[in-house]
């Protein structure tokens, strides 16, 4: 008997039909119960995929595939399968999952990168990170970010990627994806452009990583406690000078631009905005997930 993994895709509002990490929560919960049977993941309600949803889907499949006889993805329409192919999803997972859609026509298309995206990439060590960061810098430059802004953002994103590779200690390493949009994707009612960055690993999570350092152990009572502590400047599991600034600096840069940083690990999630920091308990995520929104506002239209 096959197991059906369902999603929780919003039906209303600005984020309706969008595949996000949160919409995958029911599927992650279902993975915990798998015991070798065939699995079907129903994505037919998805109309739009952003980098966070793409990295979340990759992480989900890394857990589902080894725990099942086989995974089948159900897709609907043209746009979502075409986007998944464009973002290299089927190059990474085509031999590991089945689908109800023939993706061959999409594979035959001319693959031109307009300079606005970093396709889904899987990395395992720090040597693979410079190429990812270089692509992010190119995207930011095309979006009008100044050199000093790009240097600050990319150096801290590099640290986040390094943490994912170093502390992830998972069989699949980490995934990253980036895309620039000429509109706001994050659901906020404002005009502007947005760059979304997503990084996901399958490691032990922030709480366990920080608890290994006695200096931080008292701040790791809960996952949210650990995340709040991780967002303080200079906090790292190793205690090395020069480490532990990535999350804080990216959060500052994102907030200054009117965007946000969201970090999720275990059953905790914290999102940092310009004037507030939201913390909440969420269904467990097996690893650590970071989503960065870098926004560019456009002037209001004349009435």
Short mmCIF file of C-alpha atoms in Angstrom, two decimals:
data_model
loop_
_atom_site.label_atom_id
_atom_site.label_comp_id
_atom_site.label_asym_id
_atom_site.label_seq_id
_atom_site.Cartn_x
_atom_site.Cartn_y
_atom_site.Cartn_z
CA UNK A 1 0.00 0.00 0.00
CA UNK A 2 1.35 3.42 -0.94
CA UNK A 3 1.56 6.42 1.37
CA UNK A 4 0.25 9.78 0.18
CA UNK A 5 2.23 12.79 1.41
CA UNK A 6 0.09 15.92 1.36
CA UNK A 7 0.93 19.61 1.39
CA UNK A 8 -0.60 22.61 3.14
CA UNK A 9 -0.62 25.10 0.26
CA UNK A 10 -2.45 28.34 0.99
CA UNK A 11 -5.71 28.72 -0.87
CA UNK A 12 -6.13 32.47 -0.27
CA UNK A 13 -4.02 35.58 0.03
CA UNK A 14 -0.83 36.76 -1.66
CA UNK A 15 0.93 33.42 -1.08
CA UNK A 16 -1.87 31.22 -2.40
CA UNK A 17 -0.62 28.36 -4.56
CA UNK A 18 3.03 29.02 -3.60
CA UNK A 19 5.27 26.14 -2.56
CA UNK A 20 7.06 27.28 0.62
CA UNK A 21 8.85 25.37 3.34
CA UNK A 22 5.82 25.71 5.60
CA UNK A 23 3.56 24.12 3.01
CA UNK A 24 5.76 21.01 3.16
CA UNK A 25 5.29 20.50 6.94
CA UNK A 26 2.60 17.78 6.59
CA UNK A 27 4.84 15.89 4.16
CA UNK A 28 7.84 16.03 6.54
CA UNK A 29 5.59 14.69 9.31
CA UNK A 30 4.49 11.88 7.02
CA UNK A 31 8.10 10.96 6.26
CA UNK A 32 8.65 10.17 9.94
CA UNK A 33 6.15 7.28 9.60
CA UNK A 34 7.59 5.71 6.43
CA UNK A 35 8.72 2.11 6.60
CA UNK A 36 9.62 1.14 3.04
CA UNK A 37 6.31 1.48 1.22
CA UNK A 38 5.85 3.41 -2.08
CA UNK A 39 5.24 7.15 -1.62
CA UNK A 40 3.21 9.65 -3.61
CA UNK A 41 3.82 13.38 -3.09
CA UNK A 42 0.90 15.41 -4.43
CA UNK A 43 2.09 18.80 -5.76
CA UNK A 44 -0.90 19.45 -7.99
CA UNK A 45 -2.11 22.37 -5.85
CA UNK A 46 1.20 24.19 -6.41
CA UNK A 47 1.09 27.05 -8.92
CA UNK A 48 4.37 28.80 -8.11
CA UNK A 49 7.69 27.65 -6.61
CA UNK A 50 10.10 30.01 -4.86
CA UNK A 51 13.68 29.11 -3.82
CA UNK A 52 12.64 28.26 -0.26
CA UNK A 53 10.06 25.78 -1.50
CA UNK A 54 12.56 24.31 -3.95
CA UNK A 55 15.22 23.73 -1.26
CA UNK A 56 12.56 22.42 1.11
CA UNK A 57 11.35 19.97 -1.53
CA UNK A 58 14.91 18.76 -2.11
CA UNK A 59 15.44 18.21 1.62
CA UNK A 60 12.12 16.38 1.88
CA UNK A 61 13.02 14.00 -0.93
CA UNK A 62 16.40 13.29 0.65
CA UNK A 63 14.45 11.91 3.62
CA UNK A 64 11.66 10.22 1.70
CA UNK A 65 13.61 8.39 -1.00
CA UNK A 66 15.79 6.21 1.30
CA UNK A 67 12.77 5.41 3.49
CA UNK A 68 10.47 4.24 0.70
CA UNK A 69 10.22 1.76 -2.14
CA UNK A 70 9.94 4.70 -4.55
CA UNK A 71 8.63 8.26 -4.70
CA UNK A 72 6.20 9.58 -7.30
CA UNK A 73 5.59 13.32 -7.75
CA UNK A 74 2.17 14.41 -8.99
CA UNK A 75 2.38 17.70 -10.89
CA UNK A 76 -0.24 19.73 -12.73
CA UNK A 77 -0.10 22.21 -15.59
CA UNK A 78 2.93 23.43 -17.51
CA UNK A 79 4.55 26.19 -15.47
CA UNK A 80 5.62 24.26 -12.36
CA UNK A 81 7.21 21.29 -14.21
CA UNK A 82 8.96 23.73 -16.57
CA UNK A 83 10.30 25.75 -13.65
CA UNK A 84 11.54 22.66 -11.82
CA UNK A 85 13.38 21.60 -14.95
CA UNK A 86 14.80 25.10 -15.43
CA UNK A 87 16.10 25.09 -11.84
CA UNK A 88 17.90 21.75 -12.39
CA UNK A 89 15.53 19.85 -10.10
CA UNK A 90 15.10 16.93 -12.50
CA UNK A 91 18.83 16.78 -13.18
CA UNK A 92 19.34 16.20 -9.46
CA UNK A 93 16.32 14.00 -8.77
CA UNK A 94 15.11 12.70 -12.14
CA UNK A 95 16.76 9.33 -11.62
CA UNK A 96 15.49 9.03 -8.06
CA UNK A 97 11.81 9.92 -8.37
CA UNK A 98 9.01 9.28 -10.82
CA UNK A 99 6.48 11.82 -12.05
CA UNK A 100 3.21 11.91 -13.96
CA UNK A 101 4.60 14.54 -16.34
CA UNK A 102 6.84 14.01 -19.36
CA UNK A 103 9.74 16.41 -18.69
CA UNK A 104 11.66 15.53 -21.88
CA UNK A 105 10.24 18.50 -23.86
CA UNK A 106 11.47 20.87 -21.15
CA UNK A 107 14.95 19.29 -21.18
CA UNK A 108 15.27 19.91 -24.91
CA UNK A 109 14.78 23.66 -24.54
CA UNK A 110 17.69 26.04 -24.93
CA UNK A 111 18.97 26.66 -21.40
CA UNK A 112 19.80 30.35 -21.09
CA UNK A 113 20.52 31.86 -17.67
CA UNK A 114 19.34 35.48 -17.70
CA UNK A 115 21.57 36.29 -14.74
CA UNK A 116 18.70 36.36 -12.28
CA UNK A 117 18.97 32.92 -10.71
CA UNK A 118 21.18 30.30 -9.15
CA UNK A 119 19.70 26.95 -10.03
CA UNK A 120 19.21 24.40 -7.26
CA UNK A 121 22.68 23.23 -6.30
CA UNK A 122 23.82 20.51 -3.93
CA UNK A 123 27.11 21.04 -2.08
CA UNK A 124 29.06 19.12 0.54
CA UNK A 125 32.19 21.09 1.38
CA UNK A 126 33.54 24.62 1.49
CA UNK A 127 35.42 24.23 -1.78
CA UNK A 128 32.12 24.27 -3.68
CA UNK A 129 30.87 27.49 -2.07
CA UNK A 130 32.83 30.21 -3.97
CA UNK A 131 31.03 29.41 -7.24
CA UNK A 132 27.65 29.74 -5.52
CA UNK A 133 28.62 33.05 -3.92
CA UNK A 134 29.96 34.40 -7.22
CA UNK A 135 26.60 33.71 -8.86
CA UNK A 136 24.76 35.44 -5.99
CA UNK A 137 27.04 38.47 -6.39
CA UNK A 138 26.25 38.62 -10.10
CA UNK A 139 22.53 38.52 -9.37
CA UNK A 140 22.82 41.29 -6.78
CA UNK A 141 24.86 43.43 -9.18
CA UNK A 142 22.16 43.11 -11.81
CA UNK A 143 19.63 44.22 -9.19
CA UNK A 144 21.59 47.41 -8.53
CA UNK A 145 23.37 46.53 -5.29
CA UNK A 146 26.57 48.52 -4.75
CA UNK A 147 29.92 46.78 -4.48
CA UNK A 148 30.20 47.34 -0.72
CA UNK A 149 26.68 45.95 -0.25
CA UNK A 150 27.46 42.90 -2.37
CA UNK A 151 30.68 42.26 -0.46
CA UNK A 152 28.90 42.46 2.91
CA UNK A 153 25.99 40.26 1.85
CA UNK A 154 28.06 37.66 0.00
CA UNK A 155 30.70 37.30 2.71
CA UNK A 156 28.04 36.56 5.28
CA UNK A 157 26.08 34.24 2.98
CA UNK A 158 29.36 32.43 2.42
CA UNK A 159 29.62 31.86 6.17
CA UNK A 160 26.06 30.54 6.28
CA UNK A 161 26.85 28.12 3.44
CA UNK A 162 30.05 27.08 5.22
CA UNK A 163 28.08 26.40 8.40
CA UNK A 164 25.62 24.28 6.40
CA UNK A 165 28.45 22.23 4.94
CA UNK A 166 30.46 22.02 8.16
CA UNK A 167 27.72 21.46 10.74
CA UNK A 168 25.22 19.74 8.47
CA UNK A 169 27.05 16.43 8.70
CA UNK A 170 24.29 14.85 6.63
CA UNK A 171 24.47 12.30 3.85
CA UNK A 172 23.23 14.83 1.30
CA UNK A 173 25.14 17.92 2.48
CA UNK A 174 23.17 21.09 1.75
CA UNK A 175 21.08 22.71 -0.98
CA UNK A 176 20.95 26.32 -2.13
CA UNK A 177 18.85 28.23 -4.65
CA UNK A 178 18.55 31.94 -5.48
CA UNK A 179 16.29 34.00 -7.71
CA UNK A 180 15.72 37.68 -8.40
CA UNK A 181 12.19 38.87 -9.15
CA UNK A 182 10.89 42.13 -10.59
CA UNK A 183 8.08 41.98 -8.04
CA UNK A 184 7.70 41.19 -4.35
CA UNK A 185 7.19 37.45 -3.81
CA UNK A 186 7.05 37.34 -0.01
CA UNK A 187 3.42 38.33 0.29
CA UNK A 188 3.95 41.90 1.52
CA UNK A 189 1.67 44.52 0.01
CA UNK A 190 4.36 46.76 -1.39
CA UNK A 191 5.84 47.52 -4.79
CA UNK A 192 9.40 46.60 -5.49
CA UNK A 193 11.88 43.95 -6.53
CA UNK A 194 13.17 41.06 -4.47
CA UNK A 195 16.06 38.61 -4.35
CA UNK A 196 15.30 35.39 -2.48
CA UNK A 197 18.07 33.16 -1.14
CA UNK A 198 17.40 29.74 0.41
CA UNK A 199 19.86 27.32 2.03
CA UNK A 200 18.87 24.00 3.62
CA UNK A 201 20.90 21.24 5.23
CA UNK A 202 20.00 17.94 6.83
CA UNK A 203 22.25 18.13 9.85
CA UNK A 204 21.66 18.00 13.59
CA UNK A 205 20.32 21.54 13.82
CA UNK A 206 21.28 24.75 15.60
CA UNK A 207 20.34 23.66 19.11
CA UNK A 208 22.53 20.56 19.17
CA UNK A 209 25.38 22.30 17.37
CA UNK A 210 25.53 25.17 19.90
CA UNK A 211 25.06 22.86 22.89
CA UNK A 212 28.40 21.21 22.06
CA UNK A 213 30.12 24.40 23.25
CA UNK A 214 29.78 24.71 27.06
CA UNK A 215 29.72 28.50 26.73
CA UNK A 216 26.41 28.29 24.86
CA UNK A 217 24.77 25.29 26.54
CA UNK A 218 22.59 27.39 28.86
CA UNK A 219 21.04 29.13 25.85
CA UNK A 220 19.80 25.92 24.24
CA UNK A 221 16.86 24.94 26.44
CA UNK A 222 14.56 25.07 23.40
CA UNK A 223 15.09 25.35 19.65
CA UNK A 224 13.85 28.95 19.68
CA UNK A 225 16.21 29.81 22.53
CA UNK A 226 19.08 28.42 20.46
CA UNK A 227 18.01 30.36 17.36
CA UNK A 228 17.75 33.62 19.29
CA UNK A 229 21.22 33.05 20.69
CA UNK A 230 22.61 32.13 17.26
CA UNK A 231 21.47 35.52 15.97
CA UNK A 232 23.77 37.34 18.39
CA UNK A 233 27.00 38.69 16.93
CA UNK A 234 30.01 36.47 17.52
CA UNK A 235 28.13 33.32 18.51
CA UNK A 236 29.49 30.14 16.95
CA UNK A 237 29.78 26.56 18.05
CA UNK A 238 33.56 26.62 17.65
CA UNK A 239 34.24 29.86 19.47
CA UNK A 240 36.69 30.85 16.70
CA UNK A 241 37.34 34.56 16.19
CA UNK A 242 35.74 35.88 13.02
CA UNK A 243 33.00 33.28 13.03
CA UNK A 244 29.41 33.66 14.15
CA UNK A 245 28.55 36.92 12.39
CA UNK A 246 26.83 35.63 9.27
CA UNK A 247 23.26 35.35 10.46
CA UNK A 248 23.39 38.66 12.31
CA UNK A 249 24.83 40.64 9.41
CA UNK A 250 22.55 39.12 6.78
CA UNK A 251 19.57 39.86 9.03
CA UNK A 252 20.70 43.48 9.33
CA UNK A 253 21.24 43.92 5.60
CA UNK A 254 17.93 42.28 4.73
CA UNK A 255 16.03 44.37 7.31
CA UNK A 256 17.65 47.61 6.14
CA UNK A 257 16.34 46.90 2.65
CA UNK A 258 12.85 46.16 3.92
CA UNK A 259 13.28 42.40 3.57
CA UNK A 260 13.77 39.70 6.18
CA UNK A 261 15.79 36.72 7.35
CA UNK A 262 14.06 33.57 8.51
CA UNK A 263 15.90 30.70 10.15
CA UNK A 264 14.29 27.41 11.06
CA UNK A 265 15.74 24.45 12.93
CA UNK A 266 14.12 21.68 14.92
CA UNK A 267 10.75 22.98 16.13
CA UNK A 268 11.83 26.63 16.18
CA UNK A 269 11.54 29.44 13.68
CA UNK A 270 12.62 33.07 13.95
CA UNK A 271 12.04 35.77 11.35
CA UNK A 272 13.85 39.10 11.62
CA UNK A 273 12.33 42.24 10.08
CA UNK A 274 13.36 45.88 10.27
CA UNK A 275 11.48 46.70 13.47
CA UNK A 276 10.60 43.34 14.96
CA UNK A 277 11.65 39.77 15.47
CA UNK A 278 9.01 37.02 15.37
CA UNK A 279 9.54 33.69 17.10
CA UNK A 280 7.21 30.70 17.01
CA UNK A 281 7.08 26.96 17.46
CA UNK A 282 6.62 24.99 14.24
CA UNK A 283 6.53 21.33 13.19
CA UNK A 284 10.04 19.83 13.36
CA UNK A 285 12.39 20.39 10.45
CA UNK A 286 15.23 17.84 10.31
CA UNK A 287 18.18 20.16 9.87
CA UNK A 288 18.62 23.92 9.46
CA UNK A 289 16.93 26.17 6.93
CA UNK A 290 17.71 29.81 6.12
CA UNK A 291 15.64 32.07 3.87
CA UNK A 292 16.78 35.61 3.06
CA UNK A 293 14.64 38.25 1.36
CA UNK A 294 16.58 41.21 -0.06
CA UNK A 295 14.14 43.84 -1.31
CA UNK A 296 14.33 46.91 -3.48
CA UNK A 297 11.40 49.31 -3.09
CA UNK A 298 9.90 51.12 -6.04
CA UNK A 299 8.31 54.57 -5.71
CA UNK A 300 4.57 54.57 -5.25
CA UNK A 301 2.51 55.00 -8.40
CA UNK A 302 0.83 58.35 -8.88
CA UNK A 303 -2.80 58.27 -7.97
#
